[in-house]
C-alpha positions as semicolon CSV with decimal commas, in nm:
position;residue;x (nm);y (nm);z (nm)
1;M;9,449;11,382;13,689
2;S;9,218;11,090;13,767
3;C;8,883;11,130;13,644
4;G;8,774;10,859;13,848
5;T;8,872;11,000;14,164
6;W;8,889;11,405;14,064
7;R;9,207;11,410;14,248
8;H;9,411;11,704;14,095
9;I;9,761;11,818;14,264
10;R;9,763;12,150;14,094
11;P;9,453;12,419;14,083
12;W;9,210;12,323;13,770
13;S;9,228;12,567;13,466
14;V;8,936;12,608;13,280
15;D;9,024;12,409;12,965
16;E;9,090;12,107;13,221
17;V;8,720;12,144;13,377
18;L;8,582;12,167;13,023
19;S;8,742;11,809;12,882
20;L;8,574;11,655;13,225
21;P;8,318;11,369;13,136
22;E;8,026;11,526;13,003
23;G;7,719;11,542;13,248
24;Q;7,948;11,576;13,592
25;R;7,823;11,970;13,654
26;S;8,095;12,130;13,789
27;E;8,267;12,489;13,845
28;L;8,549;12,621;13,907
29;I;8,647;12,924;14,109
30;D;8,978;13,027;14,222
31;G;9,147;12,666;14,080
32;A;8,946;12,499;14,302
33;L;8,630;12,279;14,121
34;S;8,296;12,240;14,283
35;L;8,058;12,001;14,241
36;K;7,704;11,988;14,260
37;P;7,405;11,936;14,371
38;R;7,135;11,774;14,614
39;L;6,778;11,678;14,517
40;E;6,564;11,969;14,660
41;H;6,810;12,168;14,485
42;Q;6,715;12,009;14,147
43;R;6,367;12,068;14,172
44;M;6,366;12,420;14,299
45;V;6,557;12,499;13,956
46;A;6,295;12,296;13,779
47;R;6,036;12,525;13,901
48;L;6,227;12,819;13,812
49;L;6,319;12,681;13,424
50;R;5,928;12,627;13,419
51;G;5,804;12,929;13,505
52;F;6,102;13,193;13,352
53;A;6,096;12,921;13,034
54;A;5,701;13,008;12,983
55;A;5,688;13,325;13,067
56;A;6,044;13,481;12,887
57;P;6,032;13,609;12,551
58;E;6,156;13,452;12,195
59;S;6,443;13,687;12,205
60;L;6,585;13,530;12,528
61;E;6,736;13,177;12,576
62;V;6,651;13,034;12,952
63;L;6,892;12,756;13,058
64;P;6,957;12,534;13,312
65;G;7,329;12,449;13,416
66;A;7,471;12,647;13,131
67;N;7,855;12,712;13,178
68;L;7,950;13,108;13,225
69;L;8,295;13,198;13,187
70;L;8,408;13,497;13,370
71;G;8,744;13,569;13,344
72;D;8,927;13,223;13,515
73;H;8,622;13,142;13,685
74;L;8,433;12,905;13,551
75;L;8,061;12,897;13,714
76;M;7,729;12,699;13,630
77;P;7,479;12,921;13,762
78;D;7,140;12,727;13,810
79;L;6,943;12,913;13,554
80;V;7,081;13,172;13,305
81;I;6,892;13,398;13,115
82;S;7,079;13,488;12,784
83;D;6,994;13,746;12,508
84;D;7,234;13,593;12,281
85;P;7,036;13,219;12,187
86;I;7,281;13,164;11,903
87;A;7,544;13,219;12,141
88;E;7,813;12,922;12,007
89;G;8,121;12,714;12,235
90;P;8,152;12,556;12,558
91;A;8,053;12,854;12,778
92;L;7,880;13,199;12,749
93;R;8,013;13,517;12,844
94;A;7,882;13,760;13,088
95;H;7,794;14,030;12,796
96;Q;7,539;13,746;12,696
97;V;7,333;13,693;12,987
98;V;7,044;13,878;13,112
99;L;7,028;13,730;13,445
100;V;7,162;13,457;13,678
101;A;6,976;13,206;13,917
102;E;7,167;13,062;14,225
103;T;6,960;12,831;14,473
104;A;7,274;12,874;14,759
105;D;7,535;13,117;14,762
106;H;7,734;13,248;15,040
107;G;7,839;13,607;14,862
108;L;8,140;13,462;14,642
109;K;7,954;13,405;14,346
110;R;7,747;13,736;14,401
111;S;8,075;13,942;14,403
112;L;8,167;13,789;14,089
113;Y;7,853;13,831;13,839
114;A;7,880;14,120;14,056
115;Q;8,247;14,218;13,892
116;A;8,087;14,115;13,556
117;R;7,833;14,320;13,600
118;V;7,572;14,052;13,475
119;P;7,243;14,290;13,481
120;F;7,022;14,065;13,713
121;Y;7,152;13,807;13,983
122;L;6,859;13,622;14,147
123;L;6,930;13,447;14,475
124;V;6,629;13,195;14,594
125;E;6,694;13,021;14,938
126;G;6,506;12,850;15,197
127;G;6,204;12,888;14,957
128;E;6,250;13,292;14,950
129;A;6,418;13,453;14,678
130;V;6,583;13,818;14,619
131;L;6,650;14,000;14,298
132;H;6,941;14,218;14,243
133;E;6,951;14,475;13,984
134;W;7,325;14,588;13,898
135;R;7,306;14,982;13,815
136;D;7,512;15,272;13,960
137;G;7,811;15,024;14,006
138;E;7,645;14,732;14,243
139;Y;7,370;14,567;14,275
140;H;7,078;14,682;14,472
141;L;6,729;14,445;14,592
142;S;6,494;14,476;14,298
143;E;6,186;14,231;14,420
144;K;6,135;13,993;14,634
145;S;5,932;13,679;14,673
146;D;5,596;13,711;14,867
147;A;5,461;13,418;15,100
148;G;5,644;13,166;14,868
149;V;5,548;13,332;14,518
150;L;5,790;13,512;14,333
151;R;5,666;13,809;14,117
152;L;5,932;13,989;13,895
153;R;5,850;14,297;13,645
154;R;6,208;14,293;13,539
155;P;6,418;14,173;13,314
156;F;6,017;14,048;13,215
157;A;5,712;13,963;13,410
158;V;5,711;13,595;13,569
159;E;5,577;13,446;13,815
160;V;5,685;13,123;14,003
161;T;5,545;12,940;14,298
162;L;5,882;12,847;14,502
163;G;5,728;12,619;14,723
164;G;5,614;12,204;14,648
């Protein structure tokens, strides 16, 4: 493995990804390494972080880009809300997570979060947001943003302006 060029002949392992230099945001899905993000992506994450951090109860921790280990997949959701604020180690596990937020997804991550039964999945794309809640064995639409403003009642009350 050459860290400078990220060349890798075989599929990556979780241990190999976790040994990469600190500061390199990456995810591991089905052995493939994916690097993140763009500036507009980071701005949206910053808005979500400010809104959720201000509204979250003290029992929850709001983290941008935390590692989340789901079986052989190492994901880095744009935002993670954990109910285990004293968790240690290189990655959170699904049972320590209340909500994950992504600013882009083609369905693969949603499927992985569903398999892991993450209680809430928030997808923000194109200035609009949709919250899905895990119940009865699948995700169900819970709430949607309106006119660029996300107002949630669950998992706790929060309001976030999605645009500039």
